[in-house]
mmCIF file of N, CA and C in Angstrom:
data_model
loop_
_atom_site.group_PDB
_atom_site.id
_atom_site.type_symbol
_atom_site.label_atom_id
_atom_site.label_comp_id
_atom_site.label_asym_id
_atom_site.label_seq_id
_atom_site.Cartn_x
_atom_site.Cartn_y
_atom_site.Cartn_z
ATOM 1 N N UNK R 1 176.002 -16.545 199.576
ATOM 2 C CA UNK R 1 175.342 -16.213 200.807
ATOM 3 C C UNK R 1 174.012 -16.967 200.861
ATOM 4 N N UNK R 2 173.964 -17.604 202.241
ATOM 5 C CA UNK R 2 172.974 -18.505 201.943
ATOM 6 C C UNK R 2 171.594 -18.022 202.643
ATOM 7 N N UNK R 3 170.159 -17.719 201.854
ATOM 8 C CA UNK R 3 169.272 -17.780 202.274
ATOM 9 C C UNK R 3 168.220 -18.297 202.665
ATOM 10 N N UNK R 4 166.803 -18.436 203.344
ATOM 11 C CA UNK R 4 165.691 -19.014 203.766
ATOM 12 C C UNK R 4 164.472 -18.619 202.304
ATOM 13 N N UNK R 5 164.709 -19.506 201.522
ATOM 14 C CA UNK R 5 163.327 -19.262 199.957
ATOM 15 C C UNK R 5 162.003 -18.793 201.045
ATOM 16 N N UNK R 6 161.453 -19.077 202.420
ATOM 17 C CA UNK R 6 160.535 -18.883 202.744
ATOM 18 C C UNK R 6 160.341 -17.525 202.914
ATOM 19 N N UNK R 7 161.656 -16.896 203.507
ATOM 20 C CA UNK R 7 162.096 -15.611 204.233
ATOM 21 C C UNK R 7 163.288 -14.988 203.570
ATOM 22 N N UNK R 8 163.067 -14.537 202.332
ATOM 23 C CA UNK R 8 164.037 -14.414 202.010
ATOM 24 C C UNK R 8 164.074 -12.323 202.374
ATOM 25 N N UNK R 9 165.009 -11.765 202.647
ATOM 26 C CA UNK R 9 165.019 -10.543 202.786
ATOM 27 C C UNK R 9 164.592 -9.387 201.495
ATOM 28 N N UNK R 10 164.209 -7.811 201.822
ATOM 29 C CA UNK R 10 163.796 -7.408 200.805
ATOM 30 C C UNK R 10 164.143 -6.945 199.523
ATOM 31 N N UNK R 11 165.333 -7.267 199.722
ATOM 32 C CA UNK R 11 166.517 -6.501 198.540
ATOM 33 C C UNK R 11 166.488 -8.052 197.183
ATOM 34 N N UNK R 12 166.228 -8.918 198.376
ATOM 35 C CA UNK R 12 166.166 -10.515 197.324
ATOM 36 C C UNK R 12 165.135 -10.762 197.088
ATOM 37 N N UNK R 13 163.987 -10.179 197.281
ATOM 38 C CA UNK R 13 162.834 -10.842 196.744
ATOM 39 C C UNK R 13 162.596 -9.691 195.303
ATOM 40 N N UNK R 14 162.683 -8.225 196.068
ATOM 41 C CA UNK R 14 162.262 -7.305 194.709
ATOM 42 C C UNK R 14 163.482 -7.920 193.751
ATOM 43 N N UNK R 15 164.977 -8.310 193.977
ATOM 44 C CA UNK R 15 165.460 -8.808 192.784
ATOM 45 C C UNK R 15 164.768 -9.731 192.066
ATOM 46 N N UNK R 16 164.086 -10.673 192.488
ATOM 47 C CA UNK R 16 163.135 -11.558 192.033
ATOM 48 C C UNK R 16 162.313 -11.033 191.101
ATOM 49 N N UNK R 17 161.439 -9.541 191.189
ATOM 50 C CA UNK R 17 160.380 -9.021 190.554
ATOM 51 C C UNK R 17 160.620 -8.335 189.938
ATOM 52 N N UNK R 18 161.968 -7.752 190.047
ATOM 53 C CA UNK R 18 162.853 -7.078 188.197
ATOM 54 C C UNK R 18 162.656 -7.564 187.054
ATOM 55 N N UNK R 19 162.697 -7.542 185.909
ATOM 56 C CA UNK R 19 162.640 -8.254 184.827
ATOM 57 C C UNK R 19 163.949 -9.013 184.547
ATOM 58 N N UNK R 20 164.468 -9.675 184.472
ATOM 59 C CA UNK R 20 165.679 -10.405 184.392
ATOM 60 C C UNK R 20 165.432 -11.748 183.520
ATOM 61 N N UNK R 21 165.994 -11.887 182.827
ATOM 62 C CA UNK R 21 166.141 -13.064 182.094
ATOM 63 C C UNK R 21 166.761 -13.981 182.801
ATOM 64 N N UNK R 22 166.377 -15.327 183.117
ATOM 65 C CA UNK R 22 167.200 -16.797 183.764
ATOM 66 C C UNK R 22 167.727 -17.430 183.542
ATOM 67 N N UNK R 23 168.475 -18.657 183.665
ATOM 68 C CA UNK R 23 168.990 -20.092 183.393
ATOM 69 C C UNK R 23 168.113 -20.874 184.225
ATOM 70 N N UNK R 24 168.101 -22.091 183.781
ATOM 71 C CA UNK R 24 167.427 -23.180 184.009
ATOM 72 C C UNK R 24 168.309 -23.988 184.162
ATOM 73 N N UNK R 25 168.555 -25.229 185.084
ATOM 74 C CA UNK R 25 169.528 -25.743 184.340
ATOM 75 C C UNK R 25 168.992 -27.382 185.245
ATOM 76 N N UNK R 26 168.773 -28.192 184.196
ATOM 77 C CA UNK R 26 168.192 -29.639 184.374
ATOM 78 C C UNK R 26 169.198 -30.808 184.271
ATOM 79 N N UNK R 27 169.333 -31.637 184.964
ATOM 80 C CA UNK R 27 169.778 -32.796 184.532
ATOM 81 C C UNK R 27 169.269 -33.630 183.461
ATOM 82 N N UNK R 28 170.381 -33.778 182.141
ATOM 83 C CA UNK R 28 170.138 -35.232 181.186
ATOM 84 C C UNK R 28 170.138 -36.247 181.723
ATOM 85 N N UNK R 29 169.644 -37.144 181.306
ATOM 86 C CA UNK R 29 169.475 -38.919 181.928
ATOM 87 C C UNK R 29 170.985 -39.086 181.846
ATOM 88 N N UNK R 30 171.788 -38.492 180.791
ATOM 89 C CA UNK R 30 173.562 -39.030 181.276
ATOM 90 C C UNK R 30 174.148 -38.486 182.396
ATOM 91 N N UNK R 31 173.595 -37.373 183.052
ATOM 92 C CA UNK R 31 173.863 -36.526 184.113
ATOM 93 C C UNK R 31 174.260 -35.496 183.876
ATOM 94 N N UNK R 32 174.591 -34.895 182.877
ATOM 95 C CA UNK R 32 175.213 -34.050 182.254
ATOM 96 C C UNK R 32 174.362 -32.656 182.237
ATOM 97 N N UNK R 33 174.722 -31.363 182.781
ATOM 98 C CA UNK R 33 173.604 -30.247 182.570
ATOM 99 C C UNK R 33 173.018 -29.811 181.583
ATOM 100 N N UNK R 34 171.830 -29.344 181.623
ATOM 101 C CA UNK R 34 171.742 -28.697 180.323
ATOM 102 C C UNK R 34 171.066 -27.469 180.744
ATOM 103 N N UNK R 35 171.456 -26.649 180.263
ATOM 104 C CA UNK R 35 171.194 -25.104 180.651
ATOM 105 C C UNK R 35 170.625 -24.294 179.592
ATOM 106 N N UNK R 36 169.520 -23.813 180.164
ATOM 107 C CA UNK R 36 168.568 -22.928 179.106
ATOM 108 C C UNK R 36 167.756 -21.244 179.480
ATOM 109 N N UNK R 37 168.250 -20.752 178.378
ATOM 110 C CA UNK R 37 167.586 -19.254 178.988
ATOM 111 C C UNK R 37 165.914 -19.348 179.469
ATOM 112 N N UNK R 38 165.547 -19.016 180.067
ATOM 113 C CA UNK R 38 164.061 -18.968 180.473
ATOM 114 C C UNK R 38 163.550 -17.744 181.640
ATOM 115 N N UNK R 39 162.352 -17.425 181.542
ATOM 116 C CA UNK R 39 161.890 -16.649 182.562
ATOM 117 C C UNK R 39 160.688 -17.394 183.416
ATOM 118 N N UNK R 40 161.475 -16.568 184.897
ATOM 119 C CA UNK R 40 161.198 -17.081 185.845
ATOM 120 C C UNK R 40 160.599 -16.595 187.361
ATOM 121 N N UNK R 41 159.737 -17.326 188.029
ATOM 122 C CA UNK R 41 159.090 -16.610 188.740
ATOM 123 C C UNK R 41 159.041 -17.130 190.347
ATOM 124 N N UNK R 42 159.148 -16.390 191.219
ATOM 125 C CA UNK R 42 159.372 -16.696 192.308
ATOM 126 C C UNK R 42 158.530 -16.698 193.305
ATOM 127 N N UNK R 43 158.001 -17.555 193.919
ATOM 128 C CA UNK R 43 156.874 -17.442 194.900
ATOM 129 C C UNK R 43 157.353 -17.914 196.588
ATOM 130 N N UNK R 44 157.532 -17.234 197.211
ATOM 131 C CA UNK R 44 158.077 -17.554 198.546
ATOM 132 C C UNK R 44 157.124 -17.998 199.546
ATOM 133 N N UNK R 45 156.031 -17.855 199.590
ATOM 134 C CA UNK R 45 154.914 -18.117 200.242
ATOM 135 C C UNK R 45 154.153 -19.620 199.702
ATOM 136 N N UNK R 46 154.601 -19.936 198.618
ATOM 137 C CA UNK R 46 154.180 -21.403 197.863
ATOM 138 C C UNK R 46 154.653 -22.518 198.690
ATOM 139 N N UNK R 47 154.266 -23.196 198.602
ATOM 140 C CA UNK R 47 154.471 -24.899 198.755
ATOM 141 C C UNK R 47 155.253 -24.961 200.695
ATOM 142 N N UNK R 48 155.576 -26.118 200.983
ATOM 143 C CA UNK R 48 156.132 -25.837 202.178
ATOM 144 C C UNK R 48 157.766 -25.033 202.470
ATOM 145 N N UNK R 49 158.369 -24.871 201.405
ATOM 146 C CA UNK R 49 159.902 -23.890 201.603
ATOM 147 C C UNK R 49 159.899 -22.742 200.459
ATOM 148 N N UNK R 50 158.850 -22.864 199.316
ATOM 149 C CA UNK R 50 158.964 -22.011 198.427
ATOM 150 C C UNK R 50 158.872 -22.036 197.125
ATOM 151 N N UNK R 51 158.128 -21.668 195.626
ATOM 152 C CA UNK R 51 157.974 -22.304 194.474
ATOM 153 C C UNK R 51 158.694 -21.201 193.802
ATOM 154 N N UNK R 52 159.270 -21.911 192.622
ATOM 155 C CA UNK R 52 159.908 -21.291 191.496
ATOM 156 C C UNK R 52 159.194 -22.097 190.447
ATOM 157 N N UNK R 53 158.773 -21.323 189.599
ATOM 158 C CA UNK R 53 157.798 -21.462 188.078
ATOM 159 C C UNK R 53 158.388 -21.113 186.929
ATOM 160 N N UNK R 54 158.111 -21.827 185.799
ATOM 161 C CA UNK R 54 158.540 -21.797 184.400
ATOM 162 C C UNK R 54 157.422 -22.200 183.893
ATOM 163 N N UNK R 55 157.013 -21.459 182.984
ATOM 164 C CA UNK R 55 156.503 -21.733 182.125
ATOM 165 C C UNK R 55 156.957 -22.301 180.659
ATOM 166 N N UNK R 56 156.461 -23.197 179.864
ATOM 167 C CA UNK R 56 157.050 -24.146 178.567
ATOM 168 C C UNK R 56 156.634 -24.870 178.128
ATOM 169 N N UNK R 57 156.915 -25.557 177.176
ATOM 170 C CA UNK R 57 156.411 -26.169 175.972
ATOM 171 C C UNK R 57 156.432 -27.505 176.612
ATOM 172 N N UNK R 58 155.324 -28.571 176.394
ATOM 173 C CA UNK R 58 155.233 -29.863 176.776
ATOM 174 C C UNK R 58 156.652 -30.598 176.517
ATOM 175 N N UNK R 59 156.641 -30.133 174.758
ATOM 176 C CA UNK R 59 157.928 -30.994 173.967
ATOM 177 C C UNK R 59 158.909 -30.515 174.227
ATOM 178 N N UNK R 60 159.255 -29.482 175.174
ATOM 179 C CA UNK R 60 160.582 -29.307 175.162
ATOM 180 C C UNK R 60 161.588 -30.112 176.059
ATOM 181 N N UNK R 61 163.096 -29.904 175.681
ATOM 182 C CA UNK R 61 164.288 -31.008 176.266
ATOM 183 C C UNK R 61 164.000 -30.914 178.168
ATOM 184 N N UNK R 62 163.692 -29.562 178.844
ATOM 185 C CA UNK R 62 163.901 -29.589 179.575
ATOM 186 C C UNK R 62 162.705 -30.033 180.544
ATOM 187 N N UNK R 63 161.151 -30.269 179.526
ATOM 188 C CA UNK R 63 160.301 -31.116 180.419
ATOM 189 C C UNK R 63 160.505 -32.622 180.513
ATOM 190 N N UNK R 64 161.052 -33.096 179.138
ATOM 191 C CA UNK R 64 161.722 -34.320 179.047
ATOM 192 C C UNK R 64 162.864 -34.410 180.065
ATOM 193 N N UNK R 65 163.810 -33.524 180.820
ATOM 194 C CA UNK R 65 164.888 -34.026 181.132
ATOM 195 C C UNK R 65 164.216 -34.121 183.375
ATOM 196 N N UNK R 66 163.190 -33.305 183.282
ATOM 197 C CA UNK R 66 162.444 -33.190 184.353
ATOM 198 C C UNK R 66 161.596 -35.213 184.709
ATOM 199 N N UNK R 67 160.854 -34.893 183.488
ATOM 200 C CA UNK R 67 160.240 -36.474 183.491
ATOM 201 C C UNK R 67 160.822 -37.271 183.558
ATOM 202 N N UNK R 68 162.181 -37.190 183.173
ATOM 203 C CA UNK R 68 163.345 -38.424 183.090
ATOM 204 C C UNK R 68 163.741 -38.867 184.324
ATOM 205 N N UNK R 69 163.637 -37.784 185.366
ATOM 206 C CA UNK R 69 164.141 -37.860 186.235
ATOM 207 C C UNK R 69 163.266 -38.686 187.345
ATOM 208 N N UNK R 70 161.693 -39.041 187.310
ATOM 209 C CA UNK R 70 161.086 -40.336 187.359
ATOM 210 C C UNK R 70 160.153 -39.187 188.325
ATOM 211 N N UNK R 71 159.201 -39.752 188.787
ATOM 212 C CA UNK R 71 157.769 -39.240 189.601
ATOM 213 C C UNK R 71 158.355 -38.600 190.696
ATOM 214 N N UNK R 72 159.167 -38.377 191.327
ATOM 215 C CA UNK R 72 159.620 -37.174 192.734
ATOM 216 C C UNK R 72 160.453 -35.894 192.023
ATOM 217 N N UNK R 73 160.474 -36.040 190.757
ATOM 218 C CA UNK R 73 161.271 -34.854 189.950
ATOM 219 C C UNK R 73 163.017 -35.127 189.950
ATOM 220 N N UNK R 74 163.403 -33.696 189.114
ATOM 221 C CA UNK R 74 164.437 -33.500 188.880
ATOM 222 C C UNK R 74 165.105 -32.504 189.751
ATOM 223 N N UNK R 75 166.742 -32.649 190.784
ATOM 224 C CA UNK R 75 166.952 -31.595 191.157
ATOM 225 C C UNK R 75 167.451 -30.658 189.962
ATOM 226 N N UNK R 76 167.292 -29.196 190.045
ATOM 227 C CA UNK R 76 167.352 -28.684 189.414
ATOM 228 C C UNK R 76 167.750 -26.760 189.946
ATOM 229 N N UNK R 77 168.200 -26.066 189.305
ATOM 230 C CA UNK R 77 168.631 -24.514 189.947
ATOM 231 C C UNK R 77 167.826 -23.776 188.712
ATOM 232 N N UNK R 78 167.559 -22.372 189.164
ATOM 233 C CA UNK R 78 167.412 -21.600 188.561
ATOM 234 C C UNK R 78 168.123 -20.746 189.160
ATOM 235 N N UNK R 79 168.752 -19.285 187.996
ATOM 236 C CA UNK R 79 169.576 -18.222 188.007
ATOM 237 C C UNK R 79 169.628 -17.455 187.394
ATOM 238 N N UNK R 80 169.673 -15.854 187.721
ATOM 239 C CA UNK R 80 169.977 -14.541 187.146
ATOM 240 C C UNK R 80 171.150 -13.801 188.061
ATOM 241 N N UNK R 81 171.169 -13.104 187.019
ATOM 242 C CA UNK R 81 172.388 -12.342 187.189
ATOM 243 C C UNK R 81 172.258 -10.684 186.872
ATOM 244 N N UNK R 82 172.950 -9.822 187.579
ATOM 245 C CA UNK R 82 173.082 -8.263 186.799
ATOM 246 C C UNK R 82 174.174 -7.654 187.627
ATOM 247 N N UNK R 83 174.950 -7.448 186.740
ATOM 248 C CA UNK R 83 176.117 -6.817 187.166
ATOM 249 C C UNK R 83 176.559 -7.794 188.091
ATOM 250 N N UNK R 84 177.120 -7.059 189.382
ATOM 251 C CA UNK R 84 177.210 -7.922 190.559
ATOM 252 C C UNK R 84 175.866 -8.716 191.427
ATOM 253 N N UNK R 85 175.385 -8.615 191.246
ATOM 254 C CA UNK R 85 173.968 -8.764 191.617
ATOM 255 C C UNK R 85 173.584 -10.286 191.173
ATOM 256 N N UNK R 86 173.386 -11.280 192.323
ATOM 257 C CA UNK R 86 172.898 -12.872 191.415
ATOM 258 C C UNK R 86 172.315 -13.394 192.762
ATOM 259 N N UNK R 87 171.159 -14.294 191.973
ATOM 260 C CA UNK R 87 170.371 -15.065 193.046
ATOM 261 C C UNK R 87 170.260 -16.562 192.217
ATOM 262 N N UNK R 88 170.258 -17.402 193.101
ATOM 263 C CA UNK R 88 169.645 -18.836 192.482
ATOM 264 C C UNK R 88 168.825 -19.776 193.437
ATOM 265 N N UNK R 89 168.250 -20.054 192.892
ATOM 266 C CA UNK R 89 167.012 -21.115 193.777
ATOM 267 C C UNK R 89 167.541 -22.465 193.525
ATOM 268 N N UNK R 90 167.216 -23.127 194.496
ATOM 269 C CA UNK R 90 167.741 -24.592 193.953
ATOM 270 C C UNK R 90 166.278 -25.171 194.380
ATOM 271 N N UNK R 91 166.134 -26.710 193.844
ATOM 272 C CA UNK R 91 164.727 -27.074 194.710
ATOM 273 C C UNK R 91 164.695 -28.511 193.290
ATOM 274 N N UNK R 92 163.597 -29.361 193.627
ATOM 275 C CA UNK R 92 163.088 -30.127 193.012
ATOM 276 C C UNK R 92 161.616 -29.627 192.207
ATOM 277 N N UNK R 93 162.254 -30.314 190.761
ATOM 278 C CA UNK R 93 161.191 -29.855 189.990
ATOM 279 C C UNK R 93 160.198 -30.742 189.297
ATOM 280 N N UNK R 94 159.230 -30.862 189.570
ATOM 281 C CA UNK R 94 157.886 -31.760 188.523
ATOM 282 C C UNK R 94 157.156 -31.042 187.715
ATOM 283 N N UNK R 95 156.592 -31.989 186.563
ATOM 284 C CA UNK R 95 155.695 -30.998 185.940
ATOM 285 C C UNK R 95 154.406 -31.074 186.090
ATOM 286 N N UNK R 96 153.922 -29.995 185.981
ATOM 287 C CA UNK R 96 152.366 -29.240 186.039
ATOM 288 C C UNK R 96 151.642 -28.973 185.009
ATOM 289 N N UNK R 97 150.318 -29.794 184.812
ATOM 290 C CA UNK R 97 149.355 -29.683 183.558
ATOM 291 C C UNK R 97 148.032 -29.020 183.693
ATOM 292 N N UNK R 98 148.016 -29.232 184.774
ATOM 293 C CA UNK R 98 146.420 -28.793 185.385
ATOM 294 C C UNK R 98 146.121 -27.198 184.867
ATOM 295 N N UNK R 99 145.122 -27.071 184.214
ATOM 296 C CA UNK R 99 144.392 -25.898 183.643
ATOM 297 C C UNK R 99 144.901 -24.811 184.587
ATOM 298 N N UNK R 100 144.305 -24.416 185.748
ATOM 299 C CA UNK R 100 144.418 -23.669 187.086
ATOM 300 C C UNK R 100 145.384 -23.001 187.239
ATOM 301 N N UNK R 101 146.658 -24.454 187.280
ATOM 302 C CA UNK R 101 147.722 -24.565 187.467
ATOM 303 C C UNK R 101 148.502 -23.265 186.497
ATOM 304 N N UNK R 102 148.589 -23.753 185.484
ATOM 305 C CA UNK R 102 149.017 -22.960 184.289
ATOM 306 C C UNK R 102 148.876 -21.584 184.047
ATOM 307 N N UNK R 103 147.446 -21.663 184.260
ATOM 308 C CA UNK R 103 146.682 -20.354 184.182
ATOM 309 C C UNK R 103 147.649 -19.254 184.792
ATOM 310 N N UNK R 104 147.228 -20.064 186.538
ATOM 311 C CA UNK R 104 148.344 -18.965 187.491
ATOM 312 C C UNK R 104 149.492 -18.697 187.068
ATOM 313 N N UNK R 105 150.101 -19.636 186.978
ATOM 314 C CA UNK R 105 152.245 -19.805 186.284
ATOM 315 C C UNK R 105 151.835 -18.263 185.671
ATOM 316 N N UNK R 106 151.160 -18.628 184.157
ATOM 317 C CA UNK R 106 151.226 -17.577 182.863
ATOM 318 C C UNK R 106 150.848 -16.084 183.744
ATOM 319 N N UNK R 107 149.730 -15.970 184.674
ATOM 320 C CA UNK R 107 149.470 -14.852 185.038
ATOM 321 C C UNK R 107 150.841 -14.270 186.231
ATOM 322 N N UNK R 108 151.508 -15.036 186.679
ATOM 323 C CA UNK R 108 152.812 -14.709 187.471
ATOM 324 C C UNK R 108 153.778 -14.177 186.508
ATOM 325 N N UNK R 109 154.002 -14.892 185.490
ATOM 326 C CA UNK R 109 155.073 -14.892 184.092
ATOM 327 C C UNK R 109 154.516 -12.841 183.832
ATOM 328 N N UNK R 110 152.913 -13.159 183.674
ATOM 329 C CA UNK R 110 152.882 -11.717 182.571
ATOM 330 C C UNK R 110 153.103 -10.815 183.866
ATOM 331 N N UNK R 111 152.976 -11.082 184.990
ATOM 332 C CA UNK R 111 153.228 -9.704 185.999
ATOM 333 C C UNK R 111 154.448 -9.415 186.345
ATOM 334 N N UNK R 112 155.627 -10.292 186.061
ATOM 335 C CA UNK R 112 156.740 -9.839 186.135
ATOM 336 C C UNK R 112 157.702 -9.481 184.961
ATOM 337 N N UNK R 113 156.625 -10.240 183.704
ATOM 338 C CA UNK R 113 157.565 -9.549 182.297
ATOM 339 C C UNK R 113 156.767 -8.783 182.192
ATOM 340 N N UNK R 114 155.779 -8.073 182.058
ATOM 341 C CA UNK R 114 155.012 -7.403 181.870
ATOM 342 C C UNK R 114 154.379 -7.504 180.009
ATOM 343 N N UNK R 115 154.329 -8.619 179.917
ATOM 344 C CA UNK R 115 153.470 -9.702 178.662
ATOM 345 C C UNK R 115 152.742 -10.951 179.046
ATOM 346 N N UNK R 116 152.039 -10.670 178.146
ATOM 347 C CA UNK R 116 151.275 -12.298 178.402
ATOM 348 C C UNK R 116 151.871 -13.215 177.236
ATOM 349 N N UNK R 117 152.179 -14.129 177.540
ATOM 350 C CA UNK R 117 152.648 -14.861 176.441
ATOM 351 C C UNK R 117 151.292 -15.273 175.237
ATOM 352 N N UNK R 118 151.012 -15.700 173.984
ATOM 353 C CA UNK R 118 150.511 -16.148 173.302
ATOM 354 C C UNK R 118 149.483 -17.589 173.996
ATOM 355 N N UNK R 119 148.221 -17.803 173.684
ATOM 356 C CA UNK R 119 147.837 -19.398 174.090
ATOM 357 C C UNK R 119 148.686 -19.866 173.234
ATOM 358 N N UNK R 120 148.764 -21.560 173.930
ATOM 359 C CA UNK R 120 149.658 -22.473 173.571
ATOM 360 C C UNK R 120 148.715 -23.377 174.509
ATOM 361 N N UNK R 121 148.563 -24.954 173.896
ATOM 362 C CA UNK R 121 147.489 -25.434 174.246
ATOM 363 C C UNK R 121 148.920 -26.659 174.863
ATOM 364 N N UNK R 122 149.933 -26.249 174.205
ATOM 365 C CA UNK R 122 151.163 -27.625 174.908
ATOM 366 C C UNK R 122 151.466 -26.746 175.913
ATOM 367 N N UNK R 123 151.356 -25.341 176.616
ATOM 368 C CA UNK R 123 151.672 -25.286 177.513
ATOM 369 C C UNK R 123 151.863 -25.985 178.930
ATOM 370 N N UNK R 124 153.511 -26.185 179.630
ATOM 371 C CA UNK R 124 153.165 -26.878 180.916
ATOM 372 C C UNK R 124 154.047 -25.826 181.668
ATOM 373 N N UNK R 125 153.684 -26.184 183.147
ATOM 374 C CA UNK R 125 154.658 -25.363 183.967
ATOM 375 C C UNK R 125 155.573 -26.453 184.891
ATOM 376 N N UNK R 126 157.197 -25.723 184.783
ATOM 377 C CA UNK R 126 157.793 -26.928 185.409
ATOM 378 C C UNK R 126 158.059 -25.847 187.165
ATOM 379 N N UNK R 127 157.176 -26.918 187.980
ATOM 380 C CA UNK R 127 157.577 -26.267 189.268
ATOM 381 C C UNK R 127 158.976 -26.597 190.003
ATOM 382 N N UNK R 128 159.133 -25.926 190.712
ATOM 383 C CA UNK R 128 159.773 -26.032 191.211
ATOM 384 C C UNK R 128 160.054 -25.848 192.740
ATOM 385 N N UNK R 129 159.777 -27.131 193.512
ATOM 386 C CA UNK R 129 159.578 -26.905 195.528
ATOM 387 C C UNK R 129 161.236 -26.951 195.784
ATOM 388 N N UNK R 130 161.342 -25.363 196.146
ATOM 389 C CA UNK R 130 162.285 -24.536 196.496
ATOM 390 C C UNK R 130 162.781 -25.631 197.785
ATOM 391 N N UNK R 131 164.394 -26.229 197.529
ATOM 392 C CA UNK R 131 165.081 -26.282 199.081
ATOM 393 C C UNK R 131 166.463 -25.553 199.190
ATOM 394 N N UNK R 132 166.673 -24.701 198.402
ATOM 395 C CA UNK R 132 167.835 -23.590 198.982
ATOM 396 C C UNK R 132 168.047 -22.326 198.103
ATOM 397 N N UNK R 133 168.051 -21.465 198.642
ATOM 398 C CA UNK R 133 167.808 -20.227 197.412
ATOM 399 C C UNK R 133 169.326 -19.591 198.054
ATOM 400 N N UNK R 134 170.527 -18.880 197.442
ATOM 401 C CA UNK R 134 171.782 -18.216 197.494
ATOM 402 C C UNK R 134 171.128 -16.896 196.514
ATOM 403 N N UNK R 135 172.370 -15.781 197.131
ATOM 404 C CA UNK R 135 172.592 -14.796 195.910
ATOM 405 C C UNK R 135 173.119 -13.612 196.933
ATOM 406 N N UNK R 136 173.271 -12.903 196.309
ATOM 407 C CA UNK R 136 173.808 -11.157 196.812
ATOM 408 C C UNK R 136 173.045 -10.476 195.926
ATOM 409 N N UNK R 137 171.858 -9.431 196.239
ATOM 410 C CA UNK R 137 171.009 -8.817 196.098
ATOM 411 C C UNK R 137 170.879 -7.470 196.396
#
């Protein structure tokens, strides 16, 4: 079922602000997916259609498989699931270094897991400018 990331209705956004564990899932330079558990955060009011945030490690495969994908980003989905219940964002993703930047991600991250993660000075956030969000909610 296809929704508006800007407008998305209220049953799909509080699914958003549940605690739910995600998939990530990035393109390799062979094209090939690679899919990774991660938590994730949803901002509908962000960017011009909508931001989805991750927070992560500089060195990890999936900021590499983001960068690979050259200076306009990687397309890329994020997804949860419960029971019958699933939403996914789709959108293009770049990465984010900027102090500010981060700061916010981590303070979005701890208000919907309800933790703050540890400092981490390789922290980056891989955004994500939302162009189609699906699910049944």
């Amino acid at each position: 079922m296809a929704i508006d990331p800007r407008h998305p209705d209220a049953s799909y956004l509080s699914f958003w602000r549940e605690y739910h564990m995600c998939t990530l899932t990035t393109p390799r330079p062979d094209g090939s997916p690679h899919v990774v558990a991660v938590g994730v955060t949803y901002d509908p009011e962000g960017g011009e259609r909508g931001v989805a945030r991750v927070i992560t490690n500089k060195h990890s495969r999936k900021v590499a498989n983001v960068l690979a994908a050259g200076p306009e980003g990687a397309r890329v989905a994020v997804c949860q699931v419960d029971k019958g219940r699933w939403a996914t964002l789709e959108g293009r993703a770049t990465i984010r270094t900027e102090p500010d930047v981060v700061a916010d991600a981590v303070a979005r991250y701890a208000a919907r897991y309800e933790r703050t993660p540890a400092p981490n000075p390789d922290r980056v956030v891989i955004e994500i400018a939302l162009t189609r969000a699906m699910g049944r909610a």
